[in-house]
Coordinates of C-alpha atoms in Angstrom, one line a residue:
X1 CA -0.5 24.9 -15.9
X2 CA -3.4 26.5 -13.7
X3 CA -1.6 28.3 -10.7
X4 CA -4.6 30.3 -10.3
X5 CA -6.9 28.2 -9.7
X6 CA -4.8 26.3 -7.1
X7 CA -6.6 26.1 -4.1
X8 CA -4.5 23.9 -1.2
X9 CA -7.6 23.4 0.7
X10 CA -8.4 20.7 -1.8
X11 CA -5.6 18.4 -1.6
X12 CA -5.6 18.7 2.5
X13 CA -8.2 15.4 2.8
X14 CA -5.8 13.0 -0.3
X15 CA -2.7 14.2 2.0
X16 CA -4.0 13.1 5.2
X17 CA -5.0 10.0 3.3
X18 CA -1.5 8.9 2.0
X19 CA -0.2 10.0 5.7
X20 CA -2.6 7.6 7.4
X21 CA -1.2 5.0 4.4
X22 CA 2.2 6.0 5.0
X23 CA 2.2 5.3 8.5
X24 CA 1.5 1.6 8.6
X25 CA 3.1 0.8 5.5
X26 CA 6.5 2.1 6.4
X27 CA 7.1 0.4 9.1
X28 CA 5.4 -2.5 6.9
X29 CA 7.8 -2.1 4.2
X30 CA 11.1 -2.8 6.3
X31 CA 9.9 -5.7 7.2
X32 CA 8.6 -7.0 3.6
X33 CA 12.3 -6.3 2.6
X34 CA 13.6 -8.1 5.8
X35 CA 11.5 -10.7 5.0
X36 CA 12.2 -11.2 1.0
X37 CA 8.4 -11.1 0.0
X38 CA 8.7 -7.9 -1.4
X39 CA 5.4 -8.4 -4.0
X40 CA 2.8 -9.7 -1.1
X41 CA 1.5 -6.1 -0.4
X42 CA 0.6 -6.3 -4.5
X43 CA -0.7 -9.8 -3.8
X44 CA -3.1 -9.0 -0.9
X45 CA -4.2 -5.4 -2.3
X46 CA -5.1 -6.9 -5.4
X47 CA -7.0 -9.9 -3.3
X48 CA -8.8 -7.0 -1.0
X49 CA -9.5 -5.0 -4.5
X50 CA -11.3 -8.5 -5.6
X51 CA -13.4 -8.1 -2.5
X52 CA -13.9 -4.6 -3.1
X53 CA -15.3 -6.4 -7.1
X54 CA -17.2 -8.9 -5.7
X55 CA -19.2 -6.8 -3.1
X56 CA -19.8 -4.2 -6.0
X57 CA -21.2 -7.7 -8.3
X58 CA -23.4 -8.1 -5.2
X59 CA -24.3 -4.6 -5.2
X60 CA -23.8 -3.8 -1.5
X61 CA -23.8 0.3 -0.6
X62 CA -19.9 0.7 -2.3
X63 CA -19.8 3.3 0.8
X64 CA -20.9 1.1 3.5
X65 CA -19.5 -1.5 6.3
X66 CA -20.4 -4.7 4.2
X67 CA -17.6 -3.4 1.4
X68 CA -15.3 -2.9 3.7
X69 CA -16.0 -6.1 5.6
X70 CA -16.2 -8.4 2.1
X71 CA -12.5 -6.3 1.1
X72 CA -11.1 -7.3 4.6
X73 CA -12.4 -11.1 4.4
X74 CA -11.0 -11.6 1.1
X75 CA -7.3 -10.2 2.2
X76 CA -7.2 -12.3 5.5
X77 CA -8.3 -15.1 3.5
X78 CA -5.1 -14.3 1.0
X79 CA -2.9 -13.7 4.0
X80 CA -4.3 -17.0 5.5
X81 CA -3.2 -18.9 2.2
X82 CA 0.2 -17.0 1.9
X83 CA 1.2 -18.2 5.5
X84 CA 0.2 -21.6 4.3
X85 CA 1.8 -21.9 1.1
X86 CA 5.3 -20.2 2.7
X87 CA 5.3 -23.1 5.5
X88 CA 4.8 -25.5 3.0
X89 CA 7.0 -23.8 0.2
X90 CA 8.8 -22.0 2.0
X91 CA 11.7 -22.1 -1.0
X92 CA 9.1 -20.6 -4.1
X93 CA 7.3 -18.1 -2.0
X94 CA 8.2 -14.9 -3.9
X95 CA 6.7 -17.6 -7.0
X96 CA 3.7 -18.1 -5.4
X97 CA 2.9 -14.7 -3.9
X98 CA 2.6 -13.8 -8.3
X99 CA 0.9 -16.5 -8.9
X100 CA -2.0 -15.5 -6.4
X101 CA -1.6 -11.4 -7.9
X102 CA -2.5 -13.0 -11.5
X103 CA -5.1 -15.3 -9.9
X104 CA -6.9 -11.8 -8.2
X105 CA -6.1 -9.4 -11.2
X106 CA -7.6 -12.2 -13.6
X107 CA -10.9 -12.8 -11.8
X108 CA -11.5 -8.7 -11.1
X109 CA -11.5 -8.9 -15.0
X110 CA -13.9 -12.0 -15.2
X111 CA -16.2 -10.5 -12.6
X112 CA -16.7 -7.2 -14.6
X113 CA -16.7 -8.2 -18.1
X114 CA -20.0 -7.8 -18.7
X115 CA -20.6 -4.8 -16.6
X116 CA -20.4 -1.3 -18.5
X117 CA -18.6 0.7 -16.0
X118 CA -16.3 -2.1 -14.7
X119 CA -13.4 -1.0 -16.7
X120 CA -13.4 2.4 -15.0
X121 CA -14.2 0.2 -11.6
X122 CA -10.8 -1.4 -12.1
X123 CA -9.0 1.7 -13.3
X124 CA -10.4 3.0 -10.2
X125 CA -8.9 0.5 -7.7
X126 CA -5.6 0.5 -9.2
X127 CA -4.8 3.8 -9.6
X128 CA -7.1 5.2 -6.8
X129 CA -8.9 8.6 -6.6
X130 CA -6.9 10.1 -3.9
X131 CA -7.7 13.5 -5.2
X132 CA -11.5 13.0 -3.9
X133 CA -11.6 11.6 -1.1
X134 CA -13.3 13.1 1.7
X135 CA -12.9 13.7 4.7
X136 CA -15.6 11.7 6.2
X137 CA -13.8 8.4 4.8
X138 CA -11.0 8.7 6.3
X139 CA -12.5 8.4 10.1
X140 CA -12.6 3.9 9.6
X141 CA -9.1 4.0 8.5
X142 CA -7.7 6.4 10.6
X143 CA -9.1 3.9 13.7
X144 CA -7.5 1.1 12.2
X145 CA -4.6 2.7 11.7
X146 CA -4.4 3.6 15.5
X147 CA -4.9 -0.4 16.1
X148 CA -2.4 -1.5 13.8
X149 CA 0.9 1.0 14.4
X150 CA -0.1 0.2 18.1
X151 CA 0.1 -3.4 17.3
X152 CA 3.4 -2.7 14.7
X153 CA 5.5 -0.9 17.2
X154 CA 4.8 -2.8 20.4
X155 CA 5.7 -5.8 18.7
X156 CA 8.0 -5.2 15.5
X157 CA 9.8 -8.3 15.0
X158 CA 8.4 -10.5 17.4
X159 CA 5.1 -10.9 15.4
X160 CA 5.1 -14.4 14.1
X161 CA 4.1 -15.2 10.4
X162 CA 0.9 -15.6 10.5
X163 CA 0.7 -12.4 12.5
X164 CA 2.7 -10.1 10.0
X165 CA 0.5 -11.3 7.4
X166 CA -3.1 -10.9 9.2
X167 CA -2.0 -7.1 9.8
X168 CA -0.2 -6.6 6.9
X169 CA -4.2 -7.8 5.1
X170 CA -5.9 -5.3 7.6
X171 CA -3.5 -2.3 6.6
X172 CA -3.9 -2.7 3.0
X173 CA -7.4 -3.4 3.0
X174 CA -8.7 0.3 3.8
X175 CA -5.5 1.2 1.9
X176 CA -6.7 0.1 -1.3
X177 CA -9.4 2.1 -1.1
X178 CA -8.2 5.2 -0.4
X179 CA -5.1 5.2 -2.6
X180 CA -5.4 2.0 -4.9
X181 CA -2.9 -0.8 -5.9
X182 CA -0.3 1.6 -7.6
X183 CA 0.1 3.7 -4.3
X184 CA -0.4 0.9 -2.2
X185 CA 2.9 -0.9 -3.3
X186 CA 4.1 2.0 -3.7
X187 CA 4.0 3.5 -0.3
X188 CA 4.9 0.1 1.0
X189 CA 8.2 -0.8 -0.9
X190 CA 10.3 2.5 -2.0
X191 CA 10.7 4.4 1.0
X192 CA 12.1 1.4 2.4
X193 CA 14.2 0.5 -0.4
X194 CA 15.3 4.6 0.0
X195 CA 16.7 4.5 3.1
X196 CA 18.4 0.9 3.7
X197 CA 21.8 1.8 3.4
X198 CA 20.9 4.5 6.5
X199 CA 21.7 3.6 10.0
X200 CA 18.7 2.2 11.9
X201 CA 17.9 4.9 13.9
X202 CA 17.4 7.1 10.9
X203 CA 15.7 5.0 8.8
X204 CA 11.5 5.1 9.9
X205 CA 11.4 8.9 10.3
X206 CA 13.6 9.6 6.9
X207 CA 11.3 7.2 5.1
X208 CA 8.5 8.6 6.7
X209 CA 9.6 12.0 5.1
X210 CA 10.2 10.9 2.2
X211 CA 6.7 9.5 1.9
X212 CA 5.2 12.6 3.0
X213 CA 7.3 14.7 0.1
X214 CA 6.4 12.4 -2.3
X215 CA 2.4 12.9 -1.3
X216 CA 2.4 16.3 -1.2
X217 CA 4.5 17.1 -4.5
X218 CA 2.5 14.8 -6.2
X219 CA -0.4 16.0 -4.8
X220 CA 0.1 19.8 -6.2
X221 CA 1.7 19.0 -9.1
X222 CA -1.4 17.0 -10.1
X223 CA -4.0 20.1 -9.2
X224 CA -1.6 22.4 -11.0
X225 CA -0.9 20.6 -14.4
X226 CA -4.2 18.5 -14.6
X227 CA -2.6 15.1 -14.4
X228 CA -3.7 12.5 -12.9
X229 CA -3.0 12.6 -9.1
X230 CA -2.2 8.9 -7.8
X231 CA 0.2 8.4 -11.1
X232 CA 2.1 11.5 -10.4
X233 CA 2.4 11.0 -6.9
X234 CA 3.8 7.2 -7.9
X235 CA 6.7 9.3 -9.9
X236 CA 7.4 12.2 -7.1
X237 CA 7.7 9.7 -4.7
X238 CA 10.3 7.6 -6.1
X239 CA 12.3 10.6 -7.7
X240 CA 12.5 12.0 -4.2
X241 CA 13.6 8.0 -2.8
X242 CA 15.8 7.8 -5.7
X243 CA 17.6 11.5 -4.4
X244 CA 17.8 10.4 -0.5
X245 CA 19.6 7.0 -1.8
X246 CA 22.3 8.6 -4.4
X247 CA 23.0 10.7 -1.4
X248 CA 23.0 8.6 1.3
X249 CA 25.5 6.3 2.6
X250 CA 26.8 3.5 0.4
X251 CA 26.5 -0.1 1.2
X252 CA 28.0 -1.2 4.8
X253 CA 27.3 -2.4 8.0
X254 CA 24.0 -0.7 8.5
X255 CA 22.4 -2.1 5.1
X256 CA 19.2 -4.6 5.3
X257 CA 21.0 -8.1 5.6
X258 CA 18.7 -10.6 3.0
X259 CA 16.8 -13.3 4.4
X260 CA 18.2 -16.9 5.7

């Protein structure tokens, strides 16, 4: 344990990234769980973490527009499929959102294989780097995150499929890379599964906070025992979703009714 050498100036940029993750994917979340495809967000990250591969096999700038732009084609394209395959399927969705995950995750292995650093590429995308980032990267997703809460709370439920799934591929897209997959699903599903037994009108800002908690204990618990930060986060943020749940409400009128 280092207290002394904790200095909160360095965790300010990785908190103001998992806030800028936190606020589309909360919202996101409630519907995932409305909706009953609660692994797509793991599904798309890893498709927009395949983009993130194949630009690096192409060897764009990895700090440039084109990695960006070949992360956010490749999770449109996945969100393109999923629409498809849940008109068509509609009954072996859940099945088919997996199937497309082990599809992503398998070819990110294939792609690097013979690369010497791709295994600390992958590690790198899955469980992020949030400790690093600076502040200068989060000025692209802050902007689309603007676009896409404006989007998220004008129309909420009215977005049709194919619209929940092209924003859902845009929000997790510059998510990936800030956070990786862990936090991504992460952020997306457990303050949502946290507060769902809470009346309605509590539910987004007590999610929200829980999110935030989870961040920022993770966050100083990582500087202050050395550990690694997106990992530790993952654990603070569900102990703290696990706490608002055990005392919440129970089960009644107010929980998330499951999908017809």
């Amino acid at each position: 344990m280092n207290t002394e050498a904790l200095d909160l100036m360095i965790i300010v940029p990785a908190l103001l990234a998992g806030l800028l993750v936190l606020l589309t994917h909360v919202p996101l979340g409630a519907q995932v769980l409305r909706r009953g495809i609660v692994f797509i967000d793991l599904a798309i990250a890893q498709i927009a973490a395949l983009g993130v591969i194949i630009a690096g096999v192409a060897d764009l700038d990895p700090h440039g527009w084109a990695v960006q732009a070949a992360a956010a084609a490749a999770a449109v394209l996945g969100a393109v499929l999923l629409t498809w395959t849940e008109r068509r399927w509609p009954e072996v969705q859940e099945a088919q959102i997996g199937v497309l995950f082990i599809l992503a995750a398998t070819a990110g292995l294939l792609l690097v294989a013979h690369n010497p650093h791709g295994g600390e590429h992958l590690q790198d995308l899955l469980a992020g780097q949030i400790l690093w980032v600076r502040y200068e990267q989060l000025l692209l997703p802050a902007a689309g995150t603007l676009v896409i809460c404006a989007l998220l709370f004008r129309l909420g439920e009215r977005l049709s499929r194919l619209g929940f799934y092209l924003v859902f591929a845009l929000a997790v897209t510059a998510s990936v890379q800030l956070v990786g997959v862990y936090l991504v699903f992460t952020s997306l599903i457990v303050p949502a599964l946290a507060v769902r037994h809470y009346a309605p009108a509590r539910r987004l800002w007590l999610a929200y906070a829980i999110g935030a908690a989870g961040y920022a204990s993770g966050l100083v618990l990582s500087t202050m025992f050395d550990l690694p930060s997106g990992a530790l986060i993952v654990w603070c943020l569900t102990l703290l979703a696990a706490l608002a749940y055990a005392s919440g409400p129970k089960a009644g009128p107010h929980s998330v009714q499951p999908r017809h």
